[in-house]
Coordinates of N, CA and C and ligand atoms in Angstrom, one line a residue:
M27 N 18.9 -1.8 29.5 CA 18.4 -1.9 28.1 C 18.2 -3.3 27.7
P28 N 17.1 -3.9 28.2 CA 16.8 -5.3 27.9 C 16.6 -5.5 26.4
D29 N 16.3 -4.5 25.6 CA 16.0 -4.7 24.2 C 17.3 -4.7 23.4
A30 N 18.4 -4.3 23.9 CA 19.6 -4.1 23.2 C 20.0 -5.5 22.5
I31 N 19.8 -6.5 23.3 CA 20.2 -7.8 22.9 C 19.5 -8.3 21.5
N32 N 18.3 -7.7 21.3 CA 17.6 -8.1 20.1 C 17.9 -7.2 18.9
R33 N 18.7 -6.2 19.1 CA 18.8 -5.2 18.1 C 19.9 -5.6 17.1
L34 N 19.6 -5.2 15.8 CA 20.6 -5.5 14.7 C 21.5 -4.3 14.6
A35 N 22.7 -4.5 14.0 CA 23.6 -3.4 13.8 C 23.0 -2.3 12.9
T36 N 22.0 -2.7 12.1 CA 21.4 -1.7 11.2 C 20.1 -1.0 11.8
D37 N 19.8 -1.4 13.0 CA 18.5 -0.8 13.6 C 18.7 0.7 13.9
T38 N 17.6 1.4 13.7 CA 17.6 2.9 14.0 C 16.3 3.2 14.7
D39 N 16.2 4.5 15.0 CA 14.9 5.0 15.6 C 14.0 5.6 14.5
N40 N 14.3 5.3 13.2 CA 13.7 6.0 12.1 C 12.4 5.4 11.6
G41 N 11.8 4.4 12.3 CA 10.7 3.7 11.8 C 9.5 4.5 11.3
L42 N 9.0 4.2 10.2 CA 7.9 5.0 9.6 C 7.1 4.0 8.7
V43 N 5.8 4.2 8.9 CA 4.8 3.4 8.0 C 4.4 4.4 6.8
L44 N 4.6 3.9 5.6 CA 4.2 4.6 4.4 C 3.0 3.8 3.8
I45 N 1.9 4.5 3.7 CA 0.7 3.9 3.0 C 0.6 4.4 1.6
I46 N 0.5 3.6 0.6 CA 0.4 4.0 -0.8 C -1.0 3.4 -1.3
S47 N -1.9 4.3 -1.7 CA -3.2 3.9 -2.2 C -3.4 4.5 -3.5
G48 N -4.4 4.0 -4.2 CA -4.7 4.6 -5.5 C -5.5 3.7 -6.3
P49 N -6.3 4.1 -7.3 CA -7.1 3.2 -8.1 C -6.3 2.3 -9.0
S50 N -6.9 1.2 -9.4 CA -6.1 0.3 -10.2 C -5.8 1.0 -11.6
G51 N -4.6 0.7 -12.1 CA -4.2 1.3 -13.4 C -3.5 2.7 -13.2
V52 N -3.3 3.1 -12.0 CA -2.7 4.4 -11.8 C -1.2 4.3 -11.7
G53 N -0.7 3.1 -11.5 CA 0.8 2.9 -11.4 C 1.3 2.7 -10.0
K54 N 0.4 2.5 -9.1 CA 0.9 2.5 -7.7 C 1.8 1.3 -7.3
T55 N 1.6 0.1 -8.0 CA 2.5 -1.0 -7.7 C 3.9 -0.6 -8.1
T56 N 4.1 0.0 -9.3 CA 5.4 0.4 -9.8 C 6.0 1.4 -8.9
I57 N 5.2 2.3 -8.4 CA 5.7 3.4 -7.5 C 6.1 2.8 -6.2
T58 N 5.3 1.9 -5.7 CA 5.6 1.2 -4.4 C 6.9 0.5 -4.4
R59 N 7.1 -0.3 -5.5 CA 8.3 -1.1 -5.6 C 9.5 -0.2 -5.9
G60 N 9.3 0.9 -6.6 CA 10.4 1.9 -6.8 C 10.8 2.6 -5.5
V61 N 9.9 2.9 -4.6 CA 10.2 3.5 -3.3 C 11.0 2.4 -2.5
E62 N 10.5 1.2 -2.5 CA 11.1 0.1 -1.8 C 12.6 0.0 -2.2
R63 N 12.9 0.0 -3.5 CA 14.3 -0.1 -4.0 C 15.1 1.2 -3.6
G64 N 14.4 2.3 -3.6 CA 15.1 3.6 -3.5 C 15.4 4.0 -2.1
V65 N 14.8 3.4 -1.1 CA 15.0 3.8 0.3 C 15.7 2.7 1.0
P66 N 17.0 3.0 1.5 CA 17.7 1.9 2.2 C 17.0 1.3 3.4
G67 N 16.9 0.0 3.4 CA 16.3 -0.7 4.6 C 14.7 -0.7 4.5
A68 N 14.2 -0.2 3.4 CA 12.7 -0.2 3.3 C 12.2 -1.6 3.0
V69 N 11.0 -1.9 3.6 CA 10.5 -3.3 3.4 C 9.0 -3.1 3.0
F70 N 8.6 -4.0 2.1 CA 7.2 -4.0 1.6 C 6.4 -5.0 2.5
S71 N 5.3 -4.5 2.9 CA 4.4 -5.4 3.8 C 3.6 -6.3 2.9
V72 N 3.9 -7.6 3.0 CA 3.2 -8.6 2.1 C 1.8 -8.9 2.8
S73 N 0.8 -8.6 2.1 CA -0.6 -8.8 2.6 C -1.0 -10.3 2.4
C74 N -2.0 -10.7 3.2 CA -2.8 -11.9 2.9 C -4.0 -11.6 2.1
T75 N -4.3 -12.5 1.2 CA -5.5 -12.3 0.4 C -6.2 -13.7 0.1
T76 N -7.5 -13.6 0.0 CA -8.3 -14.8 -0.4 C -8.5 -14.8 -1.9
R77 N -8.0 -13.8 -2.7 CA -8.2 -13.8 -4.1 C -7.3 -14.9 -4.8
A78 N -7.7 -15.3 -6.0 CA -6.9 -16.3 -6.6 C -5.5 -15.7 -7.1
K79 N -4.5 -16.5 -7.0 CA -3.2 -16.1 -7.5 C -3.2 -16.1 -9.1
T80 N -2.6 -15.1 -9.6 CA -2.6 -15.0 -11.1 C -1.2 -15.3 -11.6
A81 N -1.0 -15.4 -12.9 CA 0.3 -15.8 -13.5 C 1.4 -14.8 -13.1
V82 N 1.1 -13.5 -12.8 CA 2.1 -12.5 -12.5 C 2.4 -12.4 -11.0
D83 N 1.7 -13.2 -10.2 CA 1.9 -13.1 -8.7 C 2.9 -14.1 -8.3
T84 N 3.7 -13.7 -7.3 CA 4.6 -14.6 -6.6 C 4.2 -14.8 -5.2
E85 N 4.0 -16.0 -4.7 CA 3.6 -16.3 -3.4 C 4.7 -15.8 -2.4
G86 N 4.3 -15.0 -1.4 CA 5.2 -14.5 -0.4 C 5.9 -13.3 -0.8
V87 N 5.8 -12.9 -2.0 CA 6.4 -11.6 -2.5 C 5.4 -10.6 -2.8
D88 N 4.3 -11.0 -3.6 CA 3.2 -10.1 -3.8 C 2.2 -10.2 -2.8
Y89 N 1.8 -11.4 -2.4 CA 0.8 -11.7 -1.4 C 1.2 -13.1 -0.8
F90 N 0.5 -13.3 0.4 CA 0.4 -14.7 0.9 C -1.1 -15.1 0.5
F91 N -1.2 -16.1 -0.4 CA -2.5 -16.5 -0.8 C -3.1 -17.5 0.2
V92 N -4.2 -17.1 0.9 CA -4.7 -18.0 1.9 C -6.1 -18.3 1.7
S93 N -6.6 -19.4 2.3 CA -8.0 -19.8 2.2 C -8.9 -18.9 3.0
D94 N -10.2 -18.9 2.8 CA -11.1 -18.1 3.6 C -11.0 -18.5 5.0
E95 N -10.9 -19.8 5.3 CA -10.8 -20.3 6.7 C -9.6 -19.8 7.4
E96 N -8.4 -19.8 6.7 CA -7.2 -19.3 7.3 C -7.3 -17.8 7.5
F97 N -7.9 -17.1 6.6 CA -8.0 -15.6 6.8 C -8.9 -15.4 8.0
E98 N -10.0 -16.1 8.2 CA -10.9 -15.8 9.3 C -10.2 -16.3 10.6
R99 N -9.4 -17.3 10.6 CA -8.7 -17.7 11.8 C -7.7 -16.6 12.2
M100 N -7.0 -16.0 11.2 CA -6.1 -14.9 11.5 C -6.8 -13.7 12.1
R101 N -8.0 -13.4 11.5 CA -8.8 -12.3 11.9 C -9.2 -12.5 13.4
A102 N -9.7 -13.7 13.7 CA -10.2 -14.0 15.0 C -9.1 -13.9 16.0
A103 N -7.9 -14.3 15.6 CA -6.7 -14.2 16.5 C -6.1 -12.8 16.6
N104 N -6.7 -11.9 15.9 CA -6.3 -10.5 16.0 C -4.9 -10.3 15.4
E105 N -4.6 -11.1 14.3 CA -3.3 -11.0 13.7 C -3.2 -10.0 12.6
F106 N -4.3 -9.3 12.3 CA -4.2 -8.3 11.2 C -4.2 -6.8 11.8
L107 N -3.4 -6.0 11.1 CA -3.4 -4.6 11.5 C -4.7 -3.9 10.9
E108 N -5.1 -4.4 9.7 CA -6.3 -3.9 9.0 C -6.7 -5.0 8.1
T109 N -8.0 -4.9 7.7 CA -8.6 -5.8 6.7 C -9.5 -5.0 5.8
A110 N -9.8 -5.5 4.6 CA -10.8 -4.9 3.8 C -11.3 -5.9 2.8
G111 N -12.4 -5.7 2.2 CA -13.0 -6.5 1.1 C -12.9 -5.7 -0.1
V112 N -12.2 -6.3 -1.1 CA -12.1 -5.6 -2.4 C -12.6 -6.5 -3.5
Y113 N -13.5 -6.1 -4.3 CA -14.1 -6.9 -5.4 C -14.5 -8.3 -4.8
G114 N -15.1 -8.3 -3.6 CA -15.6 -9.6 -3.1 C -14.6 -10.5 -2.5
K115 N -13.3 -10.1 -2.5 CA -12.2 -10.9 -1.9 C -11.7 -10.2 -0.6
K116 N -11.1 -10.9 0.3 CA -10.6 -10.4 1.5 C -9.1 -10.1 1.4
Y117 N -8.7 -9.0 2.0 CA -7.3 -8.6 2.0 C -6.9 -8.1 3.4
G118 N -5.7 -8.4 3.9 CA -5.4 -8.0 5.3 C -3.9 -7.9 5.4
T119 N -3.4 -6.9 6.2 CA -2.0 -6.7 6.5 C -1.7 -7.4 7.8
P120 N -0.8 -8.4 7.8 CA -0.3 -9.1 9.0 C 0.4 -8.1 9.9
K121 N -0.1 -8.0 11.2 CA 0.4 -7.0 12.1 C 1.8 -7.2 12.6
A122 N 2.2 -8.4 13.0 CA 3.4 -8.6 13.7 C 4.7 -8.2 12.8
P123 N 4.7 -8.5 11.5 CA 5.9 -8.1 10.8 C 6.0 -6.5 10.7
V124 N 4.9 -5.9 10.6 CA 4.9 -4.4 10.5 C 5.5 -3.8 11.7
L125 N 5.0 -4.3 12.9 CA 5.4 -3.7 14.2 C 6.9 -4.0 14.4
E126 N 7.3 -5.2 14.0 CA 8.7 -5.6 14.2 C 9.7 -4.8 13.3
Q127 N 9.3 -4.5 12.1 CA 10.2 -3.7 11.2 C 10.2 -2.3 11.6
L128 N 9.0 -1.8 12.1 CA 9.0 -0.4 12.6 C 9.9 -0.2 13.8
R129 N 9.9 -1.2 14.7 CA 10.8 -1.2 15.8 C 12.3 -1.2 15.4
R130 N 12.5 -1.8 14.3 CA 13.9 -1.8 13.8 C 14.3 -0.5 13.0
G131 N 13.3 0.4 12.9 CA 13.6 1.7 12.3 C 13.4 1.7 10.8
R132 N 12.8 0.7 10.3 CA 12.6 0.6 8.8 C 11.5 1.4 8.3
L133 N 11.5 1.7 7.0 CA 10.3 2.2 6.3 C 9.5 1.0 5.9
V134 N 8.3 0.9 6.4 CA 7.4 -0.2 6.1 C 6.3 0.3 5.1
I135 N 6.3 -0.3 3.9 CA 5.4 0.2 2.9 C 4.1 -0.7 2.8
L136 N 3.0 -0.1 2.9 CA 1.7 -0.8 2.8 C 1.0 -0.3 1.6
E137 N 0.8 -1.2 0.6 CA 0.0 -0.8 -0.6 C -1.4 -1.3 -0.3
I138 N -2.3 -0.5 0.2 CA -3.6 -0.9 0.6 C -4.7 0.1 0.2
D139 N -6.0 -0.3 0.3 CA -7.0 0.6 -0.2 C -7.4 1.6 0.9
V140 N -8.4 2.4 0.5 CA -8.8 3.6 1.4 C -9.4 3.0 2.7
E141 N -10.2 2.0 2.7 CA -10.7 1.4 3.9 C -9.7 1.0 4.9
G142 N -8.7 0.3 4.3 CA -7.5 -0.2 5.1 C -6.7 0.9 5.7
A143 N -6.5 2.0 4.8 CA -5.7 3.1 5.3 C -6.4 3.8 6.5
K144 N -7.7 3.9 6.4 CA -8.4 4.5 7.6 C -8.1 3.7 8.9
Q145 N -8.1 2.4 8.8 CA -7.9 1.6 10.0 C -6.5 1.7 10.5
V146 N -5.5 1.7 9.5 CA -4.1 1.9 9.9 C -3.9 3.2 10.6
K147 N -4.5 4.3 10.1 CA -4.3 5.6 10.7 C -4.9 5.7 12.1
R148 N -5.9 4.9 12.3 CA -6.5 4.8 13.7 C -5.5 4.2 14.7
H149 N -4.8 3.2 14.2 CA -3.8 2.5 15.1 C -2.5 3.2 15.1
L150 N -2.1 3.7 14.0 CA -0.8 4.4 13.8 C -1.0 5.8 13.2
P151 N -1.4 6.7 14.0 CA -1.7 8.1 13.4 C -0.5 8.7 12.7
D152 N 0.7 8.3 13.1 CA 1.9 8.9 12.5 C 2.2 8.4 11.1
A153 N 1.5 7.4 10.6 CA 1.8 6.9 9.3 C 1.7 8.0 8.2
L154 N 2.5 7.9 7.2 CA 2.5 8.9 6.1 C 1.7 8.2 5.0
A155 N 0.6 8.9 4.6 CA -0.3 8.3 3.6 C -0.3 9.1 2.3
I156 N 0.0 8.4 1.2 CA 0.0 9.0 -0.1 C -1.0 8.4 -1.0
F157 N -1.8 9.2 -1.7 CA -2.8 8.7 -2.6 C -2.3 9.1 -4.0
I158 N -2.2 8.1 -4.9 CA -1.7 8.3 -6.3 C -2.9 8.6 -7.2
L159 N -2.9 9.7 -7.9 CA -3.9 10.1 -8.8 C -3.5 10.0 -10.2
P160 N -4.4 9.7 -11.1 CA -4.0 9.8 -12.6 C -4.0 11.3 -13.0
P161 N -3.3 11.6 -14.1 CA -3.3 13.0 -14.5 C -4.7 13.5 -14.8
T162 N -5.5 12.6 -15.5 CA -6.9 12.9 -15.8 C -7.7 11.6 -15.8
E163 N -9.0 11.7 -15.7 CA -9.8 10.5 -15.8 C -9.6 9.8 -17.1
E164 N -9.5 10.6 -18.2 CA -9.3 10.0 -19.5 C -8.0 9.1 -19.6
V165 N -7.0 9.6 -19.0 CA -5.7 8.9 -19.0 C -5.9 7.6 -18.2
L166 N -6.6 7.6 -17.1 CA -6.8 6.4 -16.3 C -7.5 5.4 -17.2
L167 N -8.6 5.8 -17.8 CA -9.4 4.9 -18.7 C -8.5 4.3 -19.7
Q168 N -7.7 5.1 -20.3 CA -6.8 4.6 -21.4 C -5.8 3.6 -20.8
R169 N -5.2 3.9 -19.6 CA -4.3 3.0 -19.0 C -4.9 1.6 -18.7
L170 N -6.2 1.7 -18.2 CA -6.9 0.4 -17.9 C -7.0 -0.4 -19.2
R171 N -7.3 0.3 -20.3 CA -7.5 -0.4 -21.6 C -6.2 -1.0 -22.1
D172 N -5.1 -0.2 -21.9 CA -3.8 -0.6 -22.4 C -3.2 -1.8 -21.7
R173 N -3.7 -2.1 -20.5 CA -3.2 -3.2 -19.8 C -3.7 -4.5 -20.4
K174 N -4.7 -4.4 -21.2 CA -5.3 -5.6 -21.9 C -5.5 -6.8 -21.1
R175 N -5.8 -6.5 -19.8 CA -6.0 -7.6 -18.8 C -7.5 -8.1 -18.9
E176 N -8.4 -7.1 -19.1 CA -9.8 -7.5 -19.0 C -10.6 -7.1 -20.2
D177 N -11.8 -7.6 -20.3 CA -12.7 -7.2 -21.4 C -13.3 -5.8 -21.0
E178 N -13.9 -5.2 -22.0 CA -14.4 -3.8 -21.9 C -15.4 -3.6 -20.7
S179 N -16.3 -4.6 -20.5 CA -17.3 -4.4 -19.4 C -16.6 -4.3 -18.1
L180 N -15.6 -5.1 -17.9 CA -14.8 -5.1 -16.6 C -14.0 -3.8 -16.5
I181 N -13.4 -3.4 -17.6 CA -12.7 -2.1 -17.6 C -13.6 -1.0 -17.2
V182 N -14.8 -0.9 -17.7 CA -15.7 0.1 -17.3 C -16.0 0.1 -15.9
K183 N -16.2 -1.2 -15.4 CA -16.5 -1.3 -13.9 C -15.3 -0.8 -13.1
R184 N -14.1 -1.2 -13.5 CA -12.9 -0.7 -12.7 C -12.8 0.8 -12.8
F185 N -13.1 1.4 -13.9 CA -13.1 2.8 -14.1 C -14.1 3.5 -13.1
E186 N -15.3 3.0 -13.1 CA -16.3 3.5 -12.2 C -15.8 3.4 -10.7
A187 N -15.2 2.2 -10.4 CA -14.7 2.0 -9.0 C -13.6 2.9 -8.7
A188 N -12.8 3.2 -9.7 CA -11.6 4.1 -9.5 C -12.1 5.5 -9.2
K189 N -13.1 5.9 -9.9 CA -13.7 7.3 -9.6 C -14.2 7.4 -8.2
S190 N -15.0 6.3 -7.8 CA -15.5 6.4 -6.4 C -14.4 6.3 -5.4
E191 N -13.4 5.5 -5.7 CA -12.3 5.4 -4.7 C -11.5 6.7 -4.6
I192 N -11.4 7.4 -5.7 CA -10.7 8.8 -5.6 C -11.6 9.7 -4.7
A193 N -12.9 9.7 -5.0 CA -13.8 10.5 -4.2 C -13.8 10.2 -2.7
S194 N -13.8 8.9 -2.4 CA -13.8 8.6 -1.0 C -12.4 8.9 -0.3
A195 N -11.3 8.8 -1.1 CA -10.0 9.2 -0.6 C -10.0 10.6 -0.2
R196 N -10.6 11.4 -1.1 CA -10.6 12.9 -0.8 C -11.4 13.3 0.4
T197 N -12.5 12.6 0.7 CA -13.3 12.9 1.9 C -12.8 12.2 3.1
S198 N -11.9 11.2 3.0 CA -11.5 10.4 4.1 C -10.7 11.1 5.2
G199 N -10.0 12.1 4.8 CA -9.1 12.8 5.8 C -7.9 12.1 6.2
V200 N -7.6 11.0 5.4 CA -6.5 10.1 5.8 C -5.2 10.4 5.1
Y201 N -5.3 11.0 3.9 CA -4.1 11.1 3.1 C -3.4 12.5 3.4
N202 N -2.1 12.3 3.6 CA -1.2 13.5 3.8 C -1.0 14.2 2.4
V203 N -0.9 13.4 1.4 CA -0.5 13.9 0.1 C -1.3 13.2 -1.0
F204 N -1.7 14.0 -2.0 CA -2.3 13.4 -3.3 C -1.2 13.7 -4.3
L205 N -0.7 12.6 -4.9 CA 0.4 12.7 -5.8 C -0.1 12.4 -7.3
V206 N 0.0 13.3 -8.2 CA -0.5 13.1 -9.5 C 0.7 12.4 -10.3
N207 N 0.4 11.2 -10.8 CA 1.4 10.4 -11.5 C 1.4 10.7 -13.0
Q208 N 2.2 11.8 -13.3 CA 2.4 12.1 -14.7 C 3.5 11.2 -15.3
D209 N 4.5 11.0 -14.5 CA 5.7 10.2 -15.0 C 6.2 9.3 -13.9
L210 N 6.4 8.0 -14.1 CA 6.6 7.1 -13.1 C 7.9 7.4 -12.3
Q211 N 9.0 7.7 -13.0 CA 10.3 7.9 -12.3 C 10.2 9.1 -11.4
D212 N 9.5 10.2 -12.0 CA 9.3 11.4 -11.2 C 8.4 11.2 -10.0
S213 N 7.4 10.3 -10.1 CA 6.5 10.1 -9.0 C 7.3 9.3 -7.9
I214 N 8.1 8.3 -8.3 CA 8.9 7.5 -7.4 C 9.8 8.5 -6.6
Q215 N 10.5 9.4 -7.3 CA 11.4 10.3 -6.6 C 10.6 11.2 -5.7
R216 N 9.4 11.7 -6.1 CA 8.7 12.6 -5.2 C 8.2 11.8 -3.9
A217 N 7.9 10.6 -4.1 CA 7.5 9.8 -2.9 C 8.7 9.6 -2.0
I218 N 9.8 9.3 -2.5 CA 11.0 9.2 -1.7 C 11.4 10.5 -1.0
D219 N 11.2 11.6 -1.7 CA 11.5 12.9 -1.1 C 10.6 13.2 0.1
L220 N 9.3 12.8 -0.1 CA 8.3 13.0 1.0 C 8.7 12.1 2.2
V221 N 9.2 10.9 2.0 CA 9.6 10.0 3.1 C 10.8 10.7 3.8
D222 N 11.8 11.1 3.0 CA 13.0 11.8 3.6 C 12.6 13.0 4.4
A223 N 11.7 13.8 3.8 CA 11.3 15.1 4.5 C 10.6 14.7 5.8
E224 N 9.8 13.7 5.8 CA 9.0 13.3 7.0 C 10.0 12.8 8.1
R225 N 11.0 12.0 7.7 CA 12.0 11.5 8.6 C 12.8 12.7 9.2
D226 N 13.2 13.6 8.3 CA 13.9 14.8 8.8 C 13.1 15.6 9.8
R227 N 11.8 15.8 9.5 CA 11.0 16.5 10.4 C 10.9 15.9 11.7
R228 N 10.7 14.6 11.7 CA 10.6 13.8 13.0 C 11.9 13.9 13.8
A229 N 13.0 13.9 13.1 CA 14.3 13.9 13.8 C 14.6 15.3 14.2
G230 N 13.8 16.2 13.9 CA 14.0 17.6 14.3 C 15.1 18.3 13.4
R231 N 15.3 17.7 12.2 CA 16.4 18.2 11.3 C 15.8 19.2 10.3
A232 N 14.4 19.4 10.3 CA 13.8 20.3 9.4 C 12.7 21.0 10.1
Ligands
5GP311 P1 -5.0 -6.6 -6.4 O1 -5.9 -7.8 -6.1 O2 -5.3 -6.0 -7.8 O3 -3.6 -6.9 -6.2 O4 -5.4 -5.5 -5.3 C1 -6.7 -5.0 -5.3 C2 -6.8 -3.8 -4.3 O5 -6.5 -4.3 -2.9 C3 -5.7 -2.7 -4.5 O6 -6.3 -1.5 -4.3 C4 -4.7 -3.0 -3.4 O7 -4.1 -1.8 -3.0 C5 -5.6 -3.4 -2.3 N1 -4.9 -4.2 -1.3 C6 -3.9 -5.1 -1.4 N2 -3.5 -5.6 -0.3 C7 -4.3 -5.0 0.7 C8 -4.4 -5.2 2.1 O8 -3.7 -5.9 2.8 N3 -5.3 -4.4 2.7 C9 -6.1 -3.5 2.1 N4 -7.0 -2.8 2.8 N5 -6.1 -3.4 0.7 C10 -5.2 -4.2 0.1

């Protein structure tokens, strides 16, 4: 067992990738962080992005903020599990930490878009993919307005983008579950239950 030497006391064979996607304003970041807190040993995969850091972002926690040159260097070196362009900026999931945490039996959570989810499923078909939906389109539009982050023309753009992202998620064939976010706590619990059920199923316990 050459690998035994590298194993931690907390390592298991329970490794699972959880993809969480959804349009902006749907509550997916809150749900993602809630699942991370609620599942023992879960880790959030910190993406690289070329977008500018905002006041609410923490380097190394929300993202690694990198230059375009650095992003392209990483891409050329095959260091990404997947990449995507969102609103003209580049986003990518560093591959090595995901594979390392999977090997340790962790739940690895990727908060990525539909294009990225398709690529991850090609490499890791066993990934569990959840798409978060708003209760209605009207609720989503209201939530985007309530965030008071952007002016109305940008809000309308995000709303249109959200509708087409939902449509492409539905036709992608990538998502195991579409979860309607009526209530945040309830959605977090449902996502955790899905993870537990999937791990039980794989372990032959269900
Ligand atoms: P934001 O810039 O608002 O944090 O994220 C914009 C969009 O990019 C969101 O839909 C988010 O899920 C997606 N995203 C964030 N990181 C990644 C990544 O590494 N890969 C992909 N494909 N999408 C990402």
